[in-house]
PDB file of C-alpha atoms and ligand atoms in Angstrom:
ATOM      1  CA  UNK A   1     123.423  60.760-212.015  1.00 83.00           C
ATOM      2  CA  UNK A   2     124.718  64.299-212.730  1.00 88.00           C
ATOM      3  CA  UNK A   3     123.894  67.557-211.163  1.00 92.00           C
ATOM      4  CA  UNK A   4     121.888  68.566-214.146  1.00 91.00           C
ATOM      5  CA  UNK A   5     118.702  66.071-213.257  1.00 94.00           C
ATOM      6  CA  UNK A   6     118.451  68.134-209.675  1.00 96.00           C
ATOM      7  CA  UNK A   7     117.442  71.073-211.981  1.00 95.00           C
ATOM      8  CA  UNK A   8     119.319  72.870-209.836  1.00 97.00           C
ATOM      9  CA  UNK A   9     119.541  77.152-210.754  1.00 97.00           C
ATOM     10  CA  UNK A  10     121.895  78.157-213.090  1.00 97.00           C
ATOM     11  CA  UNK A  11     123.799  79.821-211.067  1.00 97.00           C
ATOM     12  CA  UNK A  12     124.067  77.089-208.496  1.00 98.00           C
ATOM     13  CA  UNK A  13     125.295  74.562-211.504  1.00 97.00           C
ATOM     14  CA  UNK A  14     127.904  77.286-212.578  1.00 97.00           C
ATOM     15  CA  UNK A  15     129.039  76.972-208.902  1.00 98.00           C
ATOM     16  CA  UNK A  16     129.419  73.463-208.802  1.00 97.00           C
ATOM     17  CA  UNK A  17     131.567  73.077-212.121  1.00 96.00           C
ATOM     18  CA  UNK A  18     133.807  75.913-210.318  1.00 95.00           C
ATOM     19  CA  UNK A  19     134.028  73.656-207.129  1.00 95.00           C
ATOM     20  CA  UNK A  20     135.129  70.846-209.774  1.00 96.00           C
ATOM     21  CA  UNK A  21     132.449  68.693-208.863  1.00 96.00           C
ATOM     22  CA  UNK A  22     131.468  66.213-211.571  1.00 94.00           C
ATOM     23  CA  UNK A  23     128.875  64.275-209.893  1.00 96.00           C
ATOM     24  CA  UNK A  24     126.621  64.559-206.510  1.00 97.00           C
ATOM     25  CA  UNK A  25     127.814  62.338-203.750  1.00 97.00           C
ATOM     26  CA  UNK A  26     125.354  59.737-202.488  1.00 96.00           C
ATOM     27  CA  UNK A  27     123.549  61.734-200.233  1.00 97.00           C
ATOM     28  CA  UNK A  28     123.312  64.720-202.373  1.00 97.00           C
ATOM     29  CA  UNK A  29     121.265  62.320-204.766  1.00 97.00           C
ATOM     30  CA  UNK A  30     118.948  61.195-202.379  1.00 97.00           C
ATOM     31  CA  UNK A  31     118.903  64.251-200.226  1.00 98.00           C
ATOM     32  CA  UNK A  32     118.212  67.040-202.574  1.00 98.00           C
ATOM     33  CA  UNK A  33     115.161  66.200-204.920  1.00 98.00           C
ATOM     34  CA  UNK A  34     112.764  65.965-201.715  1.00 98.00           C
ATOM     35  CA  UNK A  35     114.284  68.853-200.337  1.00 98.00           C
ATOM     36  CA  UNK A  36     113.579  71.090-203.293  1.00 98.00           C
ATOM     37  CA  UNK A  37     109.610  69.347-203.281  1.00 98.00           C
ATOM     38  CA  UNK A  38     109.975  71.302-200.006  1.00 97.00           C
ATOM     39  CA  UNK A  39     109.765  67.800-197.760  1.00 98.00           C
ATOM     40  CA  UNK A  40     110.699  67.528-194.342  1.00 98.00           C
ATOM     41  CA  UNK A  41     113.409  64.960-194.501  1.00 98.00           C
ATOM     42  CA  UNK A  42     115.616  63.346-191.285  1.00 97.00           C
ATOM     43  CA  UNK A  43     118.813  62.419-193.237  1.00 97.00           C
ATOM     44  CA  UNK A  44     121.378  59.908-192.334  1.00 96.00           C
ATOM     45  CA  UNK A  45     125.133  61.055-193.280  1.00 91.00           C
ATOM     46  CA  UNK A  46     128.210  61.653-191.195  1.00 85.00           C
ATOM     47  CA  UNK A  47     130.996  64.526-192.115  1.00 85.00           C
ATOM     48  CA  UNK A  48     132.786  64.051-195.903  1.00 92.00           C
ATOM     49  CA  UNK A  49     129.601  62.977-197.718  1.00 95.00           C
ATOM     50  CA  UNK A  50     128.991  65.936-199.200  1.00 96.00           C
ATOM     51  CA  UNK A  51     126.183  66.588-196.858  1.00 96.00           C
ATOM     52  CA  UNK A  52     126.849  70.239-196.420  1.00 97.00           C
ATOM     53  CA  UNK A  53     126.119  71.001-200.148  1.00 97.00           C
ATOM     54  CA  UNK A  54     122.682  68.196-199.948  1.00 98.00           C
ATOM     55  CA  UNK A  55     121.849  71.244-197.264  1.00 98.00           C
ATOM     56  CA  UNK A  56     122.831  73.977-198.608  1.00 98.00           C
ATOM     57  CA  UNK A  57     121.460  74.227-202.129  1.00 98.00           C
ATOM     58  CA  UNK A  58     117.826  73.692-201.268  1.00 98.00           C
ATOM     59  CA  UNK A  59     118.585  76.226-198.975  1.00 98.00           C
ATOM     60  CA  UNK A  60     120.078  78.380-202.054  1.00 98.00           C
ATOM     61  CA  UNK A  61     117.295  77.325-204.363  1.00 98.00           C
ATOM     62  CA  UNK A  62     114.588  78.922-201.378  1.00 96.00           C
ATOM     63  CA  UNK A  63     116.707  82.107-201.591  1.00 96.00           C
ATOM     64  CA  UNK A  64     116.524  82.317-205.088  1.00 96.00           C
ATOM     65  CA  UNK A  65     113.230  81.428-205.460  1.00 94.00           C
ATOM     66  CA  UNK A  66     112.056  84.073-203.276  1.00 87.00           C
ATOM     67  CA  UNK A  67     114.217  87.305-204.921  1.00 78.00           C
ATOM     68  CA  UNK A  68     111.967  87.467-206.977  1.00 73.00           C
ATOM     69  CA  UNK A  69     109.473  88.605-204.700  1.00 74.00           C
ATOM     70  CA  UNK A  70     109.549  92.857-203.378  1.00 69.00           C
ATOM     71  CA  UNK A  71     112.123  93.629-200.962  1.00 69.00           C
ATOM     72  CA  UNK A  72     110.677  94.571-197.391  1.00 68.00           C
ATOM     73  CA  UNK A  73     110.291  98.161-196.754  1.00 69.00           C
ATOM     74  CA  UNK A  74     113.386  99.861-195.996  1.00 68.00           C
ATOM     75  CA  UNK A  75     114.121  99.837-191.797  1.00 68.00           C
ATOM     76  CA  UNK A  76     111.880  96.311-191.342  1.00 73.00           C
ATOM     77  CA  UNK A  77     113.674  93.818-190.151  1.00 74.00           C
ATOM     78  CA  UNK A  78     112.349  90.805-192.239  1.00 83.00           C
ATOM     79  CA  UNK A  79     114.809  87.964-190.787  1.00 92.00           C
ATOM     80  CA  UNK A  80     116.181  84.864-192.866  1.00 96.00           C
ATOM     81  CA  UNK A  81     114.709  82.318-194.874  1.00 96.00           C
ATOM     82  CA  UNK A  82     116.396  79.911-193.762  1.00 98.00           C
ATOM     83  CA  UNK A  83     118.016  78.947-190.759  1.00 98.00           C
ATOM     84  CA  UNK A  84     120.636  76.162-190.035  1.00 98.00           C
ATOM     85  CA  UNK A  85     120.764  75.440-186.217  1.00 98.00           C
ATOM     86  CA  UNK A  86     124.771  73.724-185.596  1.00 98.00           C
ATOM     87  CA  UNK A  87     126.321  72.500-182.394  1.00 97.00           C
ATOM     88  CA  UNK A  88     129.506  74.616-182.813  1.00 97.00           C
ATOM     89  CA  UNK A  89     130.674  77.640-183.863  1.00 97.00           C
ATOM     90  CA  UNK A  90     133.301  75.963-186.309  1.00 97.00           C
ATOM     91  CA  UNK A  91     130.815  73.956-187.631  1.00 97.00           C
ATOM     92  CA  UNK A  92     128.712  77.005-188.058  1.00 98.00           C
ATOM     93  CA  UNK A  93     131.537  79.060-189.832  1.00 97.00           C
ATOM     94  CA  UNK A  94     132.313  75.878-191.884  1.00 97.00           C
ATOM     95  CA  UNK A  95     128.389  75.859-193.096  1.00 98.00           C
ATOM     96  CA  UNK A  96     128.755  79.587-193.295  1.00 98.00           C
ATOM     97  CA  UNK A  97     131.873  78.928-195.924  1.00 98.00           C
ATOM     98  CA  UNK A  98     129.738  76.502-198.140  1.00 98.00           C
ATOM     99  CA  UNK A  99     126.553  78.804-198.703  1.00 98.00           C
ATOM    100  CA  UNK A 100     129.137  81.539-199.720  1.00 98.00           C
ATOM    101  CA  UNK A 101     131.080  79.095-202.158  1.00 97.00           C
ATOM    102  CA  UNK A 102     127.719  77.364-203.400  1.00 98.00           C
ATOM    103  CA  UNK A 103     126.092  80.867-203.329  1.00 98.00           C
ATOM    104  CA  UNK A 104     129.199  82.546-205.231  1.00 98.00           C
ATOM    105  CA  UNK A 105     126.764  83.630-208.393  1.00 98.00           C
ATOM    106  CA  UNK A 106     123.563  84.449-206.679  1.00 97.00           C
ATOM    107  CA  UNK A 107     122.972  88.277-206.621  1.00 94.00           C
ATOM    108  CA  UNK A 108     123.060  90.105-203.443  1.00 93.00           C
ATOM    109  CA  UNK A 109     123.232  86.920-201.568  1.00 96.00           C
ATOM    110  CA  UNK A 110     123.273  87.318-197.402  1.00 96.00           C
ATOM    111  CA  UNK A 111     124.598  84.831-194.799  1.00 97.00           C
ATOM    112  CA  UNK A 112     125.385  85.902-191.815  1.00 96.00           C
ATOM    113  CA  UNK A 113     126.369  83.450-188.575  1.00 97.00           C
ATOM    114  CA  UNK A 114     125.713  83.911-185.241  1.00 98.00           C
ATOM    115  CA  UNK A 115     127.861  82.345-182.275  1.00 97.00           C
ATOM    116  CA  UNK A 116     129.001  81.809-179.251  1.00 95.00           C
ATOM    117  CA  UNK A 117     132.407  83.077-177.903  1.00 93.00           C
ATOM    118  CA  UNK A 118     132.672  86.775-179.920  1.00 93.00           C
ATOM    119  CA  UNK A 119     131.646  89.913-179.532  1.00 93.00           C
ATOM    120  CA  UNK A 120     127.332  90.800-180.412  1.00 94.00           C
ATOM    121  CA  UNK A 121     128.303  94.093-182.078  1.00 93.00           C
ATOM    122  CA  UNK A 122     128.655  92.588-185.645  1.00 92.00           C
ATOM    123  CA  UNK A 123     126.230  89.847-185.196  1.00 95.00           C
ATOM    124  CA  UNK A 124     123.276  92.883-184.304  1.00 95.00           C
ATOM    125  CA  UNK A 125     124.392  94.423-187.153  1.00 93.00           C
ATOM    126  CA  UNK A 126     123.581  91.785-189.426  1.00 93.00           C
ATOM    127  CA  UNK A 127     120.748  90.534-187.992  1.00 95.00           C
ATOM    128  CA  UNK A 128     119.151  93.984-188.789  1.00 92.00           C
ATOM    129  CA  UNK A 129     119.907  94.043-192.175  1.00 88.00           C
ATOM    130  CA  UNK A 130     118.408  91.686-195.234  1.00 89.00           C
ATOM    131  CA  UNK A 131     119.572  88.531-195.047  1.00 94.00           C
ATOM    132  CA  UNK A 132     118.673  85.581-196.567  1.00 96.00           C
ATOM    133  CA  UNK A 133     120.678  82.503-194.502  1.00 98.00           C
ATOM    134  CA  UNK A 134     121.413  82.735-191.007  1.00 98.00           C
ATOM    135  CA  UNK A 135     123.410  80.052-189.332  1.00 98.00           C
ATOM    136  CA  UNK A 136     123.710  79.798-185.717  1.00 98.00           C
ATOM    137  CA  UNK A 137     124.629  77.767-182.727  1.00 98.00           C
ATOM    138  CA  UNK A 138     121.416  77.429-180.046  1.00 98.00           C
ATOM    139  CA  UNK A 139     122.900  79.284-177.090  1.00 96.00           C
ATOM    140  CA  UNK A 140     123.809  82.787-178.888  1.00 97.00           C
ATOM    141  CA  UNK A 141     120.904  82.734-180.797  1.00 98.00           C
ATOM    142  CA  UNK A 142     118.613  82.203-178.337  1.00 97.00           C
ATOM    143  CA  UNK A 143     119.987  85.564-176.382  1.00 96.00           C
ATOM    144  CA  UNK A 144     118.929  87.401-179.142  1.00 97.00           C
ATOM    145  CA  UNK A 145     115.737  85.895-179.672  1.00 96.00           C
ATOM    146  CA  UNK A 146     115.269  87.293-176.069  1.00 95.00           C
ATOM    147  CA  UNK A 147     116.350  90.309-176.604  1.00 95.00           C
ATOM    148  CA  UNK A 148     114.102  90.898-179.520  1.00 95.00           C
ATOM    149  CA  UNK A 149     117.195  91.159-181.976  1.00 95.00           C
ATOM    150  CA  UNK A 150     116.668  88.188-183.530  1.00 96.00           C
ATOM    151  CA  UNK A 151     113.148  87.845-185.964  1.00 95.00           C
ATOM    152  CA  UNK A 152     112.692  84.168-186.904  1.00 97.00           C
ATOM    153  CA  UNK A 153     108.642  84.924-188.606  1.00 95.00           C
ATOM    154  CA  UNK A 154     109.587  84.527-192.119  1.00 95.00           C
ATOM    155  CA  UNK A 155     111.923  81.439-191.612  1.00 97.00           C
ATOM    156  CA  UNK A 156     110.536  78.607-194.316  1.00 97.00           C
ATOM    157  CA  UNK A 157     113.635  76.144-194.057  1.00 98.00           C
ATOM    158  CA  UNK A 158     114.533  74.752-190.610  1.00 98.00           C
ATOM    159  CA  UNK A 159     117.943  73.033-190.889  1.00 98.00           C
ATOM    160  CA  UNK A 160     119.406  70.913-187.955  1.00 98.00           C
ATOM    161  CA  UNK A 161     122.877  69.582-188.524  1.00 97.00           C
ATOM    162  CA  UNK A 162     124.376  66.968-186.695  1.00 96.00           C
ATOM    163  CA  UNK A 163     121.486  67.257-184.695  1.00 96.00           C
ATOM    164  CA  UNK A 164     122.549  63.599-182.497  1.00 95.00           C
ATOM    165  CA  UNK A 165     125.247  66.045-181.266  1.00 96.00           C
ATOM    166  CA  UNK A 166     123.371  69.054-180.800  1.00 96.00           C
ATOM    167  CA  UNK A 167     121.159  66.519-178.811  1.00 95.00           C
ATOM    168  CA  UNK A 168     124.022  65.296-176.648  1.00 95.00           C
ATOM    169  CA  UNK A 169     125.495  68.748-175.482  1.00 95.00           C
ATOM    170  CA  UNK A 170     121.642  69.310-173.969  1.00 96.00           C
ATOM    171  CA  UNK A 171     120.361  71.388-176.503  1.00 96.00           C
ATOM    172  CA  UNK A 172     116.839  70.129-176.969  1.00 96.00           C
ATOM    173  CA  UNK A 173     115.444  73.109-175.360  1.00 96.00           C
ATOM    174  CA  UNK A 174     117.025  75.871-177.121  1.00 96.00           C
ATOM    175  CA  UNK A 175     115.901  73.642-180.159  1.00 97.00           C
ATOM    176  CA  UNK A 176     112.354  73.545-178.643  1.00 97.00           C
ATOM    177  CA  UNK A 177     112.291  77.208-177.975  1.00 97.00           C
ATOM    178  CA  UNK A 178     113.917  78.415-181.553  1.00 98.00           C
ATOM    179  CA  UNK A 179     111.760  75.976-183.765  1.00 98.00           C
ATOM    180  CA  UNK A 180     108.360  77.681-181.910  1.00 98.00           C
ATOM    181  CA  UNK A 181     109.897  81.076-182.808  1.00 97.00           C
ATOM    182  CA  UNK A 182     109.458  79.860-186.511  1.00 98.00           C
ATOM    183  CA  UNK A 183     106.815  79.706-188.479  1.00 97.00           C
ATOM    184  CA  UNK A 184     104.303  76.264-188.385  1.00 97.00           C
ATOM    185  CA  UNK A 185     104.081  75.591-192.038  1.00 97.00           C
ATOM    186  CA  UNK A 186     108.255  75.848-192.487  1.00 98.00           C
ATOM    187  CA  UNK A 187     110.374  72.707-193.746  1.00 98.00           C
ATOM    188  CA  UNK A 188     112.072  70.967-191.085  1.00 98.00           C
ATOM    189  CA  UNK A 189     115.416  69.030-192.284  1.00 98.00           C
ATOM    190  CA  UNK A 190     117.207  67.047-189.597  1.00 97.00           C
ATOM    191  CA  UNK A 191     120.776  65.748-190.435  1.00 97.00           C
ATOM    192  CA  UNK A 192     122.701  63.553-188.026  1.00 95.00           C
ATOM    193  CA  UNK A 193     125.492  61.284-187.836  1.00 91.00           C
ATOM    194  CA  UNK A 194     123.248  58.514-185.675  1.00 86.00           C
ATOM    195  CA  UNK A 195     119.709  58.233-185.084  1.00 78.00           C
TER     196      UNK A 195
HETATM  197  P1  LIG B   1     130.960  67.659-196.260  1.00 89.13           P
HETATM  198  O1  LIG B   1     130.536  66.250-196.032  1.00 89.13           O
HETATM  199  O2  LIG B   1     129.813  68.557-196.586  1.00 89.13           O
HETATM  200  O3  LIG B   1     131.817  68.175-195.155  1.00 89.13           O
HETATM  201  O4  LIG B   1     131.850  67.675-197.614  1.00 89.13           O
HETATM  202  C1  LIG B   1     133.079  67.016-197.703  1.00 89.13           C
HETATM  203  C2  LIG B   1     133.914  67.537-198.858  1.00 89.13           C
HETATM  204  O5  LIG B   1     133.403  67.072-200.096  1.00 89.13           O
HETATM  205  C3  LIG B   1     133.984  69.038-198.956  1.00 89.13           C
HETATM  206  O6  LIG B   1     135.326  69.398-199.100  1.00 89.13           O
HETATM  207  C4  LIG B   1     133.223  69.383-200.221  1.00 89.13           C
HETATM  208  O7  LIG B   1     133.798  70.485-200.855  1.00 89.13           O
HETATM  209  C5  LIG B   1     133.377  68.128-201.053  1.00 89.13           C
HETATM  210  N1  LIG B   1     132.223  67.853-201.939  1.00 89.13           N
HETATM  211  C6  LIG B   1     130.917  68.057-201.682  1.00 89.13           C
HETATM  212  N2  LIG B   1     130.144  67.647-202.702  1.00 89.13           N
HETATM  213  C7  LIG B   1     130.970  67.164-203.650  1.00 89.13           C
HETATM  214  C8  LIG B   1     130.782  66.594-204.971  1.00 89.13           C
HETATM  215  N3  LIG B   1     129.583  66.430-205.464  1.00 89.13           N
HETATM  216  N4  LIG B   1     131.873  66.197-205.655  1.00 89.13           N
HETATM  217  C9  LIG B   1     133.102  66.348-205.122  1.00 89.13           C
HETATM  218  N5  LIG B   1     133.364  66.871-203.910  1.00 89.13           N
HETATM  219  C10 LIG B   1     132.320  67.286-203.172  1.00 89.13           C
END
């Protein structure tokens, strides 16, 4: 299989030849077409698959899909498309690094992560302006859900990576409490190591 049967964007193909990827890795195969039929999918696949890109260009493809439509009003805070939910803040910078490689050639293309463990200065900031991907780790995000800082209404991609480990560091709440800040009719993609 190559990358051109995904029908993947343009821009998103131009990315991958710059990567030097020739091929997608098992999981991006099976991963990605029901993704992109927007499909909520619980995916088996541990670290080195390739899972990061089987996650991150639906998530791309949403973001494209949806540039096309007007730009909120100027001063709204719209909030992200999509949202990717990780147990740590590595993990979450390492997700953070993909959607900016993947996302290289998509126009005014926002990710933004928010974490544990630094300062909330930046991380209002950003969550005021437009963005388009936010990536987070539970705890953090859930302080500024509760603090009104954080707008989760127009989220339409729900990612959970290595959720079996989000699971074991007693998350399920925070994953209880940020999935009802989102809307009902989103996609929900679950990827974890175990089941
Ligand atoms: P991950 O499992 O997402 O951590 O990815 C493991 C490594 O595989 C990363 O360094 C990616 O850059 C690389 N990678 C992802 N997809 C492909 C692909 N289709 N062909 C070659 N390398 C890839």
């Amino acid at each position: 299989m190559s990358f051109e049967t995904l029908n993947l964007h343009e821009s998103l193909t131009r990315a991958l030849t710059t990567a030097g990827y020739t091929a997608p890795t098992e999981v991006q195969q099976r991963a990605i077409p029901p993704a992109l039929a927007g499909q909520d999918l619980m995916v088996s696949s541990s670290t080195g698959s390739g899972k990061t890109a089987s996650i991150m260009l639906p998530a791309l493809m949403r973001v494209l899909a949806s540039s096309s439509q007007p730009r909120p009003p100027r001063g709204t805070v719209a909030g992200p498309r999509v949202l990717v939910l990780t147990p740590t803040r590595e993990l979450a910078m390492q997700v953070a690094k993909a959607a900016m490689d993947y996302g290289r050639f998509v126009p005014h293309l926002s990710v933004c992560t928010v974490v544990g463990g630094v300062p909330y200065g930046l991380q209002l900031k950003q969550l005021r302006g437009p963005l388009d991907i936010l990536i987070a780790t539970p705890g953090r995000l859930i302080d500024h859900l509760e603090s009104g800082k954080a707008q989760l209404g127009n989220v339409e991609m729900l990612v959970l990576d290595e959720a079996d480990r989000m699971l074991d560091m007693g998350f399920i709440d925070p994953i209880h409490h940020i999935a009802k800040a989102t809307p009902k009719a989103r996609q929900t993609v679950m990827y974890s190591a175990t089941f």
